[in-house]
């Protein structure tokens, strides 16, 4: 970085353009230079403003607004005739850790307020969780859609490689597989998993409440200790209200009767929220309500304040933001609006550590902001819940929508018109529906036998399970890069992917092979900090051209050491 005494920023008719703002009647202070302030070029200015660890004073001279390094400042005007210049603005040094809620960082043992969300089927892989942890951030393993054996293997690896360092696992709402949801909680409790990201919840379930309250107790000083933490990802204020409130008494009593909670834990439940931290999930990939972040985050912040006041918790409630987080501008906006942290999803799938395939990473790197569509969700197919997916290069959204239309129109597979049935067997399933049901039946006999019992009694449920076979396999084909099924890939993706691709054009991150999750995170945080420096200057009446602020992707070491 530059070590010059000063940099000329906006001469009266300067090369950088613009007209200096009129001097303040009352300057912020006075600057006493100990050496001559030097003019410099735009490149030097970018270097100075990009060095976050260097405070910068801006002064008004006869040449315009200039940046001063060295010298001394004073609030009082000079009285002894000493050479001085009025201060126009001051930029303090900035740490990336200060962008979010420092209490959140301290509670979770993080260096940076940045989380990588739990994309299902292991797309949020062990590699991503390890990379985020080692960079001082937080990652969640994508447990949803996986078998208990596969989740257990991920727990083994991450506990072995990370130990007690902060990391977490997904706990997804499973309305059609509540037994599997509870079995996942059983696994987490047995294996000492202390942090989950609760996602896609429409309401609280006994499983998530049991996880949160298991082991709650008072310490020697009488303080309530909750060993298990929940960060809930929500997009509706009514769901946020449930997570920010104590667990419902009726559900707590039910868990006591089932032997999952003790009477002491039930008594303490009224004093703690189900989740101290909530992620406001705006327009995102996968499960989403397509809510605009600019409206959703303030709504949930107001909900937070209302419930903190209502329940008087000893620890503060906090809200982070996800959905659309893909550029320095979106990160800066999130923190400016009051987010405690940011959480990313779609862009992590495009990184080399994700559990997806190289062909999917290439498809994501070519995506534009409008190249997404809504399609029926495999896990909530019967309810009509949808997920946001990539539509460029795949027919999944159209084909999945067709399946849901058939499900709504007919009572069983046997009622399907012969032409419709033939089309499904030829184009989507590439096998007979009877064979698909045989495979599906074997799968659920291992995972959740109740589904088979119900399907054999209810033909419409059997049809739903067969159709869900296609929706479930389509994500696995994408993750495996199955070449014969590319047209059927289900790739969870939000419009932020297009924004990310536009931001990275011409940089080293444009190529999919260069996209590493921690590098992407540091570039976003660094660019956001630079943009916030620009905002700080504007608030003090100094408006510099955008070329003066370097927000393009940078190597991780440069961002961390800036």
Tab-separated table of C-alpha atoms in Angstrom, residues 85-282:
chain	number	residue	atom	x	y	z
A	85	UNK	CA	-6.443	22.833	6.709
A	86	UNK	CA	-10.116	22.197	7.528
A	87	UNK	CA	-11.057	18.520	7.802
A	88	UNK	CA	-13.758	17.468	5.332
A	89	UNK	CA	-14.112	13.804	6.316
A	90	UNK	CA	-12.445	11.067	8.295
A	91	UNK	CA	-12.324	7.352	7.546
A	92	UNK	CA	-11.259	5.198	10.486
A	93	UNK	CA	-9.550	1.881	9.985
A	94	UNK	CA	-12.017	-0.959	9.464
A	95	UNK	CA	-11.995	-4.637	10.441
A	96	UNK	CA	-14.112	-7.090	8.448
A	97	UNK	CA	-15.207	-8.663	11.710
A	98	UNK	CA	-16.938	-5.392	12.628
A	99	UNK	CA	-19.362	-5.561	9.688
A	100	UNK	CA	-21.902	-7.653	11.595
A	101	UNK	CA	-22.910	-8.328	15.181
A	102	UNK	CA	-19.801	-8.758	17.315
A	103	UNK	CA	-21.854	-10.542	19.977
A	104	UNK	CA	-22.860	-13.139	17.389
A	105	UNK	CA	-19.206	-13.687	16.505
A	106	UNK	CA	-18.208	-14.053	20.145
A	107	UNK	CA	-21.028	-16.501	20.914
A	108	UNK	CA	-20.139	-18.800	18.037
A	109	UNK	CA	-16.370	-18.301	18.075
A	110	UNK	CA	-16.187	-16.800	14.584
A	111	UNK	CA	-13.832	-14.286	13.018
A	112	UNK	CA	-16.266	-13.060	10.334
A	113	UNK	CA	-20.083	-12.641	10.166
A	114	UNK	CA	-20.464	-14.969	7.184
A	115	UNK	CA	-22.298	-18.320	7.022
A	116	UNK	CA	-22.586	-20.953	4.289
A	117	UNK	CA	-26.073	-22.452	4.333
A	118	UNK	CA	-26.997	-26.149	4.277
A	119	UNK	CA	-27.887	-26.975	0.670
A	120	UNK	CA	-29.507	-30.418	0.666
A	121	UNK	CA	-28.174	-33.778	-0.536
A	122	UNK	CA	-24.694	-32.912	0.627
A	123	UNK	CA	-24.278	-30.031	-1.839
A	124	UNK	CA	-23.170	-28.124	1.245
A	125	UNK	CA	-20.409	-30.689	1.614
A	126	UNK	CA	-17.915	-31.586	4.290
A	127	UNK	CA	-15.307	-29.774	2.187
A	128	UNK	CA	-17.293	-26.537	2.310
A	129	UNK	CA	-17.885	-26.816	6.058
A	130	UNK	CA	-14.172	-27.403	6.659
A	131	UNK	CA	-13.136	-24.542	4.362
A	132	UNK	CA	-15.481	-22.098	6.066
A	133	UNK	CA	-14.424	-23.160	9.546
A	134	UNK	CA	-10.725	-22.803	8.778
A	135	UNK	CA	-11.369	-19.322	7.391
A	136	UNK	CA	-13.080	-18.201	10.619
A	137	UNK	CA	-16.621	-18.536	9.265
A	138	UNK	CA	-19.504	-20.955	9.819
A	139	UNK	CA	-20.695	-23.717	7.508
A	140	UNK	CA	-23.609	-26.163	7.733
A	141	UNK	CA	-23.530	-29.642	6.231
A	142	UNK	CA	-26.465	-30.306	3.860
A	143	UNK	CA	-28.067	-33.277	5.642
A	144	UNK	CA	-31.530	-32.973	4.064
A	145	UNK	CA	-32.384	-35.801	1.688
A	146	UNK	CA	-29.590	-38.040	2.971
A	147	UNK	CA	-29.766	-41.308	4.867
A	148	UNK	CA	-28.911	-41.473	8.542
A	149	UNK	CA	-25.838	-43.523	7.631
A	150	UNK	CA	-24.594	-40.802	5.275
A	151	UNK	CA	-25.239	-38.086	7.869
A	152	UNK	CA	-23.396	-40.124	10.489
A	153	UNK	CA	-20.409	-40.422	8.155
A	154	UNK	CA	-20.358	-36.631	7.776
A	155	UNK	CA	-20.491	-36.211	11.561
A	156	UNK	CA	-17.562	-38.614	11.916
A	157	UNK	CA	-15.441	-36.721	9.425
A	158	UNK	CA	-16.201	-33.215	10.651
A	159	UNK	CA	-15.798	-34.017	14.334
A	160	UNK	CA	-12.504	-35.679	13.503
A	161	UNK	CA	-11.203	-32.831	11.331
A	162	UNK	CA	-12.687	-29.836	13.179
A	163	UNK	CA	-13.166	-31.019	16.743
A	164	UNK	CA	-14.943	-28.360	18.777
A	165	UNK	CA	-14.431	-25.605	16.220
A	166	UNK	CA	-17.756	-24.089	15.093
A	167	UNK	CA	-19.712	-26.003	12.463
A	168	UNK	CA	-23.251	-27.278	12.099
A	169	UNK	CA	-25.696	-29.617	10.357
A	170	UNK	CA	-29.063	-29.174	8.693
A	171	UNK	CA	-32.391	-30.122	10.254
A	172	UNK	CA	-35.131	-29.792	7.669
A	173	UNK	CA	-38.873	-29.799	8.232
A	174	UNK	CA	-40.241	-33.091	6.876
A	175	UNK	CA	-44.068	-33.033	7.002
A	176	UNK	CA	-44.316	-36.337	5.136
A	177	UNK	CA	-41.448	-37.987	7.034
A	178	UNK	CA	-41.742	-36.864	10.636
A	179	UNK	CA	-40.199	-40.121	11.864
A	180	UNK	CA	-37.052	-39.459	9.833
A	181	UNK	CA	-36.888	-35.907	11.200
A	182	UNK	CA	-37.051	-37.246	14.760
A	183	UNK	CA	-34.516	-39.970	13.926
A	184	UNK	CA	-32.148	-37.283	12.640
A	185	UNK	CA	-32.496	-35.468	15.971
A	186	UNK	CA	-31.806	-38.757	17.758
A	187	UNK	CA	-28.593	-39.067	15.778
A	188	UNK	CA	-27.537	-35.488	16.494
A	189	UNK	CA	-28.135	-35.872	20.221
A	190	UNK	CA	-26.263	-39.159	20.425
A	191	UNK	CA	-23.305	-37.751	18.537
A	192	UNK	CA	-23.074	-34.421	20.351
A	193	UNK	CA	-24.018	-32.159	17.426
A	194	UNK	CA	-24.486	-28.784	19.123
A	195	UNK	CA	-25.663	-26.575	16.253
A	196	UNK	CA	-28.278	-27.028	13.528
A	197	UNK	CA	-29.704	-24.869	10.800
A	198	UNK	CA	-33.460	-25.445	10.876
A	199	UNK	CA	-34.833	-24.888	7.390
A	200	UNK	CA	-38.139	-25.043	5.474
A	201	UNK	CA	-40.194	-25.058	8.684
A	202	UNK	CA	-43.830	-24.070	8.324
A	203	UNK	CA	-44.452	-24.587	12.045
A	204	UNK	CA	-42.561	-25.935	15.042
A	205	UNK	CA	-42.282	-29.715	15.323
A	206	UNK	CA	-41.574	-31.927	18.335
A	207	UNK	CA	-38.231	-32.833	16.737
A	208	UNK	CA	-36.786	-29.313	16.601
A	209	UNK	CA	-38.154	-28.440	20.068
A	210	UNK	CA	-36.680	-31.621	21.509
A	211	UNK	CA	-33.294	-30.819	19.997
A	212	UNK	CA	-33.270	-27.288	21.379
A	213	UNK	CA	-34.325	-28.190	24.935
A	214	UNK	CA	-32.306	-31.374	25.347
A	215	UNK	CA	-29.766	-30.833	28.113
A	216	UNK	CA	-30.949	-27.349	29.119
A	217	UNK	CA	-30.003	-26.654	32.760
A	218	UNK	CA	-28.903	-24.020	35.242
A	219	UNK	CA	-25.211	-23.623	35.987
A	220	UNK	CA	-23.681	-23.040	39.426
A	221	UNK	CA	-24.452	-19.317	39.150
A	222	UNK	CA	-28.097	-19.977	38.334
A	223	UNK	CA	-27.825	-19.026	34.676
A	224	UNK	CA	-29.752	-21.065	32.111
A	225	UNK	CA	-27.446	-23.005	29.781
A	226	UNK	CA	-28.748	-24.344	26.453
A	227	UNK	CA	-26.133	-26.727	25.012
A	228	UNK	CA	-27.930	-27.079	21.673
A	229	UNK	CA	-28.347	-24.102	19.370
A	230	UNK	CA	-30.766	-23.570	16.511
A	231	UNK	CA	-30.317	-21.017	13.739
A	232	UNK	CA	-33.677	-21.016	11.978
A	233	UNK	CA	-33.996	-19.958	8.353
A	234	UNK	CA	-37.445	-18.428	7.776
A	235	UNK	CA	-39.230	-16.123	5.382
A	236	UNK	CA	-42.516	-15.492	7.199
A	237	UNK	CA	-43.076	-13.383	10.269
A	238	UNK	CA	-45.489	-15.915	11.780
A	239	UNK	CA	-42.808	-18.617	11.593
A	240	UNK	CA	-40.176	-16.236	12.971
A	241	UNK	CA	-42.510	-15.482	15.874
A	242	UNK	CA	-42.722	-19.167	16.774
A	243	UNK	CA	-38.945	-19.615	16.726
A	244	UNK	CA	-38.285	-16.420	18.693
A	245	UNK	CA	-40.828	-17.490	21.344
A	246	UNK	CA	-40.476	-20.176	24.030
A	247	UNK	CA	-41.578	-23.631	22.907
A	248	UNK	CA	-45.355	-24.229	23.181
A	249	UNK	CA	-46.233	-25.688	26.574
A	250	UNK	CA	-48.436	-28.396	25.067
A	251	UNK	CA	-45.594	-29.640	22.866
A	252	UNK	CA	-43.150	-29.543	25.770
A	253	UNK	CA	-45.507	-31.633	27.914
A	254	UNK	CA	-45.889	-34.101	25.059
A	255	UNK	CA	-42.090	-34.494	24.861
A	256	UNK	CA	-41.939	-35.077	28.629
A	257	UNK	CA	-44.567	-37.801	28.364
A	258	UNK	CA	-42.589	-39.418	25.534
A	259	UNK	CA	-39.488	-39.448	27.729
A	260	UNK	CA	-37.550	-37.006	25.532
A	261	UNK	CA	-37.391	-34.197	28.120
A	262	UNK	CA	-37.119	-34.093	31.900
A	263	UNK	CA	-39.383	-32.098	34.178
A	264	UNK	CA	-36.501	-29.713	34.884
A	265	UNK	CA	-35.966	-29.095	31.183
A	266	UNK	CA	-39.693	-28.521	30.716
A	267	UNK	CA	-39.689	-25.954	33.515
A	268	UNK	CA	-36.790	-24.040	31.973
A	269	UNK	CA	-38.337	-24.074	28.482
A	270	UNK	CA	-40.423	-20.984	29.217
A	271	UNK	CA	-37.301	-18.846	29.628
A	272	UNK	CA	-35.524	-19.548	26.327
A	273	UNK	CA	-36.516	-19.040	22.682
A	274	UNK	CA	-36.543	-22.005	20.347
A	275	UNK	CA	-33.961	-20.078	18.310
A	276	UNK	CA	-31.912	-17.127	19.492
A	277	UNK	CA	-30.820	-16.471	15.907
A	278	UNK	CA	-32.961	-16.371	12.782
A	279	UNK	CA	-31.880	-16.031	9.175
A	280	UNK	CA	-34.308	-13.992	7.090
A	281	UNK	CA	-34.452	-15.988	3.843
A	282	UNK	CA	-35.340	-13.701	0.962
